[in-house]
């Protein structure tokens, strides 16, 4: 690669917080993403959502960011995990636990990656209304590279009936 000729890639990141001052934590996560990952080109509104997978948890604040980055997928994963730790996130061992922040890589260009550490596109996108609603807000016609369906179609077809509401 020729120095100065690096190519930006588009990725979509989902942010979620249900512990502490959710609004402040989400804004801090956005700040750290801009500082260490790339330029936020588009971002959804905040959505409040019922917890998925465990109704005993606090309700979540969620959003999706479209980011231009020079990082490769596994470098991006390391950066998102570092931001999570910096903002007080404990181990990612329990999928259904309260957390200060969760940052998931939803898409990275049209890459398809299946590894023990990273799955792109995120495998649960079609089942989660709290991910699809903010994705559709900012990129309704984006085509899921595995399912070959638009995000709008996936949201219309989603059977998840948990409460998700867009905040002002």
mmCIF file with all atom_site columns, C-alpha atoms in Angstrom, residues 3-145:
data_model
loop_
_atom_site.group_PDB
_atom_site.id
_atom_site.type_symbol
_atom_site.label_atom_id
_atom_site.label_alt_id
_atom_site.label_comp_id
_atom_site.label_asym_id
_atom_site.label_entity_id
_atom_site.label_seq_id
_atom_site.pdbx_PDB_ins_code
_atom_site.Cartn_x
_atom_site.Cartn_y
_atom_site.Cartn_z
_atom_site.occupancy
_atom_site.B_iso_or_equiv
_atom_site.pdbx_formal_charge
_atom_site.auth_seq_id
_atom_site.auth_comp_id
_atom_site.auth_asym_id
_atom_site.auth_atom_id
_atom_site.pdbx_PDB_model_num
ATOM 1   C CA . UNK A 1 3   ? 1.591   5.776   2.056  1.00 0.00 ? 3   UNK A CA 1
ATOM 2   C CA . UNK A 1 4   ? -1.145  8.402   1.947  1.00 0.00 ? 4   UNK A CA 1
ATOM 3   C CA . UNK A 1 5   ? -3.305  6.266   -0.351 1.00 0.00 ? 5   UNK A CA 1
ATOM 4   C CA . UNK A 1 6   ? -5.139  4.295   2.352  1.00 0.00 ? 6   UNK A CA 1
ATOM 5   C CA . UNK A 1 7   ? -8.759  3.627   1.502  1.00 0.00 ? 7   UNK A CA 1
ATOM 6   C CA . UNK A 1 8   ? -11.584 4.349   3.902  1.00 0.00 ? 8   UNK A CA 1
ATOM 7   C CA . UNK A 1 9   ? -14.068 1.564   4.498  1.00 0.00 ? 9   UNK A CA 1
ATOM 8   C CA . UNK A 1 10  ? -17.655 1.919   5.663  1.00 0.00 ? 10  UNK A CA 1
ATOM 9   C CA . UNK A 1 11  ? -18.787 0.091   8.746  1.00 0.00 ? 11  UNK A CA 1
ATOM 10  C CA . UNK A 1 12  ? -21.944 0.192   10.827 1.00 0.00 ? 12  UNK A CA 1
ATOM 11  C CA . UNK A 1 13  ? -21.626 0.038   14.604 1.00 0.00 ? 13  UNK A CA 1
ATOM 12  C CA . UNK A 1 14  ? -24.442 -0.526  17.066 1.00 0.00 ? 14  UNK A CA 1
ATOM 13  C CA . UNK A 1 15  ? -24.172 1.109   20.494 1.00 0.00 ? 15  UNK A CA 1
ATOM 14  C CA . UNK A 1 16  ? -26.161 -0.012  23.505 1.00 0.00 ? 16  UNK A CA 1
ATOM 15  C CA . UNK A 1 17  ? -26.149 1.034   27.159 1.00 0.00 ? 17  UNK A CA 1
ATOM 16  C CA . UNK A 1 18  ? -28.378 0.053   30.070 1.00 0.00 ? 18  UNK A CA 1
ATOM 17  C CA . UNK A 1 19  ? -26.260 0.869   33.115 1.00 0.00 ? 19  UNK A CA 1
ATOM 18  C CA . UNK A 1 20  ? -25.226 4.217   34.534 1.00 0.00 ? 20  UNK A CA 1
ATOM 19  C CA . UNK A 1 21  ? -25.975 7.499   32.767 1.00 0.00 ? 21  UNK A CA 1
ATOM 20  C CA . UNK A 1 22  ? -26.869 5.895   29.427 1.00 0.00 ? 22  UNK A CA 1
ATOM 21  C CA . UNK A 1 23  ? -27.080 9.147   27.484 1.00 0.00 ? 23  UNK A CA 1
ATOM 22  C CA . UNK A 1 24  ? -23.678 10.373  28.681 1.00 0.00 ? 24  UNK A CA 1
ATOM 23  C CA . UNK A 1 25  ? -22.040 6.983   28.090 1.00 0.00 ? 25  UNK A CA 1
ATOM 24  C CA . UNK A 1 26  ? -23.402 6.824   24.531 1.00 0.00 ? 26  UNK A CA 1
ATOM 25  C CA . UNK A 1 27  ? -22.060 10.319  23.788 1.00 0.00 ? 27  UNK A CA 1
ATOM 26  C CA . UNK A 1 28  ? -18.658 9.357   25.232 1.00 0.00 ? 28  UNK A CA 1
ATOM 27  C CA . UNK A 1 29  ? -18.606 6.210   23.085 1.00 0.00 ? 29  UNK A CA 1
ATOM 28  C CA . UNK A 1 30  ? -19.305 8.344   19.997 1.00 0.00 ? 30  UNK A CA 1
ATOM 29  C CA . UNK A 1 31  ? -16.474 10.705  20.986 1.00 0.00 ? 31  UNK A CA 1
ATOM 30  C CA . UNK A 1 32  ? -13.993 7.829   21.448 1.00 0.00 ? 32  UNK A CA 1
ATOM 31  C CA . UNK A 1 33  ? -15.094 6.265   18.150 1.00 0.00 ? 33  UNK A CA 1
ATOM 32  C CA . UNK A 1 34  ? -14.326 9.555   16.380 1.00 0.00 ? 34  UNK A CA 1
ATOM 33  C CA . UNK A 1 35  ? -10.949 9.748   18.140 1.00 0.00 ? 35  UNK A CA 1
ATOM 34  C CA . UNK A 1 36  ? -9.723  6.188   17.567 1.00 0.00 ? 36  UNK A CA 1
ATOM 35  C CA . UNK A 1 37  ? -11.816 4.525   14.834 1.00 0.00 ? 37  UNK A CA 1
ATOM 36  C CA . UNK A 1 38  ? -12.900 7.025   12.202 1.00 0.00 ? 38  UNK A CA 1
ATOM 37  C CA . UNK A 1 39  ? -15.330 9.643   11.032 1.00 0.00 ? 39  UNK A CA 1
ATOM 38  C CA . UNK A 1 40  ? -18.991 9.266   11.947 1.00 0.00 ? 40  UNK A CA 1
ATOM 39  C CA . UNK A 1 41  ? -20.736 9.922   8.624  1.00 0.00 ? 41  UNK A CA 1
ATOM 40  C CA . UNK A 1 42  ? -24.263 9.275   9.850  1.00 0.00 ? 42  UNK A CA 1
ATOM 41  C CA . UNK A 1 43  ? -25.948 8.363   13.112 1.00 0.00 ? 43  UNK A CA 1
ATOM 42  C CA . UNK A 1 44  ? -29.400 7.290   14.081 1.00 0.00 ? 44  UNK A CA 1
ATOM 43  C CA . UNK A 1 45  ? -31.602 8.754   16.754 1.00 0.00 ? 45  UNK A CA 1
ATOM 44  C CA . UNK A 1 46  ? -31.467 7.146   20.165 1.00 0.00 ? 46  UNK A CA 1
ATOM 45  C CA . UNK A 1 47  ? -33.951 4.340   20.719 1.00 0.00 ? 47  UNK A CA 1
ATOM 46  C CA . UNK A 1 48  ? -35.091 2.952   24.029 1.00 0.00 ? 48  UNK A CA 1
ATOM 47  C CA . UNK A 1 49  ? -35.647 -0.766  23.959 1.00 0.00 ? 49  UNK A CA 1
ATOM 48  C CA . UNK A 1 50  ? -36.851 -3.557  26.121 1.00 0.00 ? 50  UNK A CA 1
ATOM 49  C CA . UNK A 1 51  ? -33.951 -5.905  26.996 1.00 0.00 ? 51  UNK A CA 1
ATOM 50  C CA . UNK A 1 52  ? -33.548 -8.759  24.535 1.00 0.00 ? 52  UNK A CA 1
ATOM 51  C CA . UNK A 1 53  ? -32.923 -12.195 26.022 1.00 0.00 ? 53  UNK A CA 1
ATOM 52  C CA . UNK A 1 54  ? -33.555 -11.338 29.692 1.00 0.00 ? 54  UNK A CA 1
ATOM 53  C CA . UNK A 1 55  ? -36.578 -9.314  30.824 1.00 0.00 ? 55  UNK A CA 1
ATOM 54  C CA . UNK A 1 56  ? -35.010 -8.743  34.267 1.00 0.00 ? 56  UNK A CA 1
ATOM 55  C CA . UNK A 1 57  ? -32.409 -6.352  32.832 1.00 0.00 ? 57  UNK A CA 1
ATOM 56  C CA . UNK A 1 58  ? -32.629 -2.559  32.664 1.00 0.00 ? 58  UNK A CA 1
ATOM 57  C CA . UNK A 1 59  ? -34.018 -1.078  29.440 1.00 0.00 ? 59  UNK A CA 1
ATOM 58  C CA . UNK A 1 60  ? -31.428 -0.122  26.830 1.00 0.00 ? 60  UNK A CA 1
ATOM 59  C CA . UNK A 1 61  ? -30.564 3.036   24.985 1.00 0.00 ? 61  UNK A CA 1
ATOM 60  C CA . UNK A 1 62  ? -29.444 2.092   21.446 1.00 0.00 ? 62  UNK A CA 1
ATOM 61  C CA . UNK A 1 63  ? -28.187 3.783   18.302 1.00 0.00 ? 63  UNK A CA 1
ATOM 62  C CA . UNK A 1 64  ? -26.372 2.927   15.096 1.00 0.00 ? 64  UNK A CA 1
ATOM 63  C CA . UNK A 1 65  ? -23.425 4.794   13.589 1.00 0.00 ? 65  UNK A CA 1
ATOM 64  C CA . UNK A 1 66  ? -22.162 4.729   10.017 1.00 0.00 ? 66  UNK A CA 1
ATOM 65  C CA . UNK A 1 67  ? -18.399 5.171   10.276 1.00 0.00 ? 67  UNK A CA 1
ATOM 66  C CA . UNK A 1 68  ? -15.630 5.670   7.714  1.00 0.00 ? 68  UNK A CA 1
ATOM 67  C CA . UNK A 1 69  ? -12.494 3.918   8.963  1.00 0.00 ? 69  UNK A CA 1
ATOM 68  C CA . UNK A 1 70  ? -9.006  2.972   7.846  1.00 0.00 ? 70  UNK A CA 1
ATOM 69  C CA . UNK A 1 71  ? -8.985  0.054   10.305 1.00 0.00 ? 71  UNK A CA 1
ATOM 70  C CA . UNK A 1 72  ? -9.256  -3.531  9.121  1.00 0.00 ? 72  UNK A CA 1
ATOM 71  C CA . UNK A 1 73  ? -12.045 -5.634  10.716 1.00 0.00 ? 73  UNK A CA 1
ATOM 72  C CA . UNK A 1 74  ? -9.968  -7.254  13.483 1.00 0.00 ? 74  UNK A CA 1
ATOM 73  C CA . UNK A 1 75  ? -8.288  -3.919  14.296 1.00 0.00 ? 75  UNK A CA 1
ATOM 74  C CA . UNK A 1 76  ? -11.763 -2.395  14.489 1.00 0.00 ? 76  UNK A CA 1
ATOM 75  C CA . UNK A 1 77  ? -12.837 -5.131  16.896 1.00 0.00 ? 77  UNK A CA 1
ATOM 76  C CA . UNK A 1 78  ? -9.847  -4.421  19.166 1.00 0.00 ? 78  UNK A CA 1
ATOM 77  C CA . UNK A 1 79  ? -10.634 -0.693  19.185 1.00 0.00 ? 79  UNK A CA 1
ATOM 78  C CA . UNK A 1 80  ? -14.317 -1.218  19.992 1.00 0.00 ? 80  UNK A CA 1
ATOM 79  C CA . UNK A 1 81  ? -13.409 -3.582  22.839 1.00 0.00 ? 81  UNK A CA 1
ATOM 80  C CA . UNK A 1 82  ? -10.909 -1.046  24.204 1.00 0.00 ? 82  UNK A CA 1
ATOM 81  C CA . UNK A 1 83  ? -13.575 1.676   24.172 1.00 0.00 ? 83  UNK A CA 1
ATOM 82  C CA . UNK A 1 84  ? -15.948 -0.676  26.001 1.00 0.00 ? 84  UNK A CA 1
ATOM 83  C CA . UNK A 1 85  ? -13.321 -1.339  28.697 1.00 0.00 ? 85  UNK A CA 1
ATOM 84  C CA . UNK A 1 86  ? -12.494 2.377   28.958 1.00 0.00 ? 86  UNK A CA 1
ATOM 85  C CA . UNK A 1 87  ? -16.171 3.100   29.593 1.00 0.00 ? 87  UNK A CA 1
ATOM 86  C CA . UNK A 1 88  ? -16.453 0.490   32.340 1.00 0.00 ? 88  UNK A CA 1
ATOM 87  C CA . UNK A 1 89  ? -17.643 -2.561  30.429 1.00 0.00 ? 89  UNK A CA 1
ATOM 88  C CA . UNK A 1 90  ? -16.937 -5.805  32.199 1.00 0.00 ? 90  UNK A CA 1
ATOM 89  C CA . UNK A 1 91  ? -16.231 -9.080  30.399 1.00 0.00 ? 91  UNK A CA 1
ATOM 90  C CA . UNK A 1 92  ? -18.325 -9.868  27.319 1.00 0.00 ? 92  UNK A CA 1
ATOM 91  C CA . UNK A 1 93  ? -18.920 -13.376 28.677 1.00 0.00 ? 93  UNK A CA 1
ATOM 92  C CA . UNK A 1 94  ? -22.660 -12.987 29.400 1.00 0.00 ? 94  UNK A CA 1
ATOM 93  C CA . UNK A 1 95  ? -24.695 -11.881 26.381 1.00 0.00 ? 95  UNK A CA 1
ATOM 94  C CA . UNK A 1 96  ? -27.639 -10.999 28.602 1.00 0.00 ? 96  UNK A CA 1
ATOM 95  C CA . UNK A 1 97  ? -26.266 -8.786  31.359 1.00 0.00 ? 97  UNK A CA 1
ATOM 96  C CA . UNK A 1 98  ? -26.477 -5.112  32.230 1.00 0.00 ? 98  UNK A CA 1
ATOM 97  C CA . UNK A 1 99  ? -23.594 -3.164  30.719 1.00 0.00 ? 99  UNK A CA 1
ATOM 98  C CA . UNK A 1 100 ? -22.361 0.391   30.593 1.00 0.00 ? 100 UNK A CA 1
ATOM 99  C CA . UNK A 1 101 ? -21.717 0.072   26.859 1.00 0.00 ? 101 UNK A CA 1
ATOM 100 C CA . UNK A 1 102 ? -21.851 -2.538  24.156 1.00 0.00 ? 102 UNK A CA 1
ATOM 101 C CA . UNK A 1 103 ? -20.416 -1.824  20.713 1.00 0.00 ? 103 UNK A CA 1
ATOM 102 C CA . UNK A 1 104 ? -21.175 -4.358  18.004 1.00 0.00 ? 104 UNK A CA 1
ATOM 103 C CA . UNK A 1 105 ? -19.815 -4.364  14.472 1.00 0.00 ? 105 UNK A CA 1
ATOM 104 C CA . UNK A 1 106 ? -22.901 -4.909  12.334 1.00 0.00 ? 106 UNK A CA 1
ATOM 105 C CA . UNK A 1 107 ? -21.414 -4.543  8.840  1.00 0.00 ? 107 UNK A CA 1
ATOM 106 C CA . UNK A 1 108 ? -17.998 -3.801  7.374  1.00 0.00 ? 108 UNK A CA 1
ATOM 107 C CA . UNK A 1 109 ? -18.409 -2.966  3.692  1.00 0.00 ? 109 UNK A CA 1
ATOM 108 C CA . UNK A 1 110 ? -19.849 -6.171  2.192  1.00 0.00 ? 110 UNK A CA 1
ATOM 109 C CA . UNK A 1 111 ? -17.345 -8.381  3.987  1.00 0.00 ? 111 UNK A CA 1
ATOM 110 C CA . UNK A 1 112 ? -18.430 -11.760 5.274  1.00 0.00 ? 112 UNK A CA 1
ATOM 111 C CA . UNK A 1 113 ? -16.273 -12.966 8.171  1.00 0.00 ? 113 UNK A CA 1
ATOM 112 C CA . UNK A 1 114 ? -16.937 -16.053 10.253 1.00 0.00 ? 114 UNK A CA 1
ATOM 113 C CA . UNK A 1 115 ? -14.360 -16.645 12.955 1.00 0.00 ? 115 UNK A CA 1
ATOM 114 C CA . UNK A 1 116 ? -14.448 -17.539 16.646 1.00 0.00 ? 116 UNK A CA 1
ATOM 115 C CA . UNK A 1 117 ? -13.691 -13.906 17.543 1.00 0.00 ? 117 UNK A CA 1
ATOM 116 C CA . UNK A 1 118 ? -15.650 -11.993 14.926 1.00 0.00 ? 118 UNK A CA 1
ATOM 117 C CA . UNK A 1 119 ? -18.769 -12.511 12.828 1.00 0.00 ? 119 UNK A CA 1
ATOM 118 C CA . UNK A 1 120 ? -19.585 -9.949  10.129 1.00 0.00 ? 120 UNK A CA 1
ATOM 119 C CA . UNK A 1 121 ? -22.326 -9.259  9.350  1.00 0.00 ? 121 UNK A CA 1
ATOM 120 C CA . UNK A 1 122 ? -23.502 -9.632  12.939 1.00 0.00 ? 122 UNK A CA 1
ATOM 121 C CA . UNK A 1 123 ? -25.482 -12.866 12.950 1.00 0.00 ? 123 UNK A CA 1
ATOM 122 C CA . UNK A 1 124 ? -28.453 -11.609 14.992 1.00 0.00 ? 124 UNK A CA 1
ATOM 123 C CA . UNK A 1 125 ? -29.348 -8.518  12.933 1.00 0.00 ? 125 UNK A CA 1
ATOM 124 C CA . UNK A 1 126 ? -32.502 -10.057 11.380 1.00 0.00 ? 126 UNK A CA 1
ATOM 125 C CA . UNK A 1 127 ? -33.896 -11.093 14.786 1.00 0.00 ? 127 UNK A CA 1
ATOM 126 C CA . UNK A 1 128 ? -33.407 -7.802  16.635 1.00 0.00 ? 128 UNK A CA 1
ATOM 127 C CA . UNK A 1 129 ? -35.785 -4.890  16.151 1.00 0.00 ? 129 UNK A CA 1
ATOM 128 C CA . UNK A 1 130 ? -33.587 -2.681  18.388 1.00 0.00 ? 130 UNK A CA 1
ATOM 129 C CA . UNK A 1 131 ? -30.799 -3.048  15.793 1.00 0.00 ? 131 UNK A CA 1
ATOM 130 C CA . UNK A 1 132 ? -32.917 -2.919  12.657 1.00 0.00 ? 132 UNK A CA 1
ATOM 131 C CA . UNK A 1 133 ? -34.954 0.198   13.556 1.00 0.00 ? 133 UNK A CA 1
ATOM 132 C CA . UNK A 1 134 ? -31.935 2.542   13.861 1.00 0.00 ? 134 UNK A CA 1
ATOM 133 C CA . UNK A 1 135 ? -30.207 0.851   10.889 1.00 0.00 ? 135 UNK A CA 1
ATOM 134 C CA . UNK A 1 136 ? -33.238 1.481   8.703  1.00 0.00 ? 136 UNK A CA 1
ATOM 135 C CA . UNK A 1 137 ? -33.405 5.088   9.884  1.00 0.00 ? 137 UNK A CA 1
ATOM 136 C CA . UNK A 1 138 ? -29.962 5.832   8.411  1.00 0.00 ? 138 UNK A CA 1
ATOM 137 C CA . UNK A 1 139 ? -29.652 3.289   5.584  1.00 0.00 ? 139 UNK A CA 1
ATOM 138 C CA . UNK A 1 140 ? -32.990 1.679   4.650  1.00 0.00 ? 140 UNK A CA 1
ATOM 139 C CA . UNK A 1 141 ? -31.884 0.309   1.273  1.00 0.00 ? 141 UNK A CA 1
ATOM 140 C CA . UNK A 1 142 ? -28.552 -1.150  2.436  1.00 0.00 ? 142 UNK A CA 1
ATOM 141 C CA . UNK A 1 143 ? -28.461 -4.787  1.350  1.00 0.00 ? 143 UNK A CA 1
ATOM 142 C CA . UNK A 1 144 ? -27.466 -7.460  3.846  1.00 0.00 ? 144 UNK A CA 1
ATOM 143 C CA . UNK A 1 145 ? -24.585 -9.251  2.067  1.00 0.00 ? 145 UNK A CA 1
#
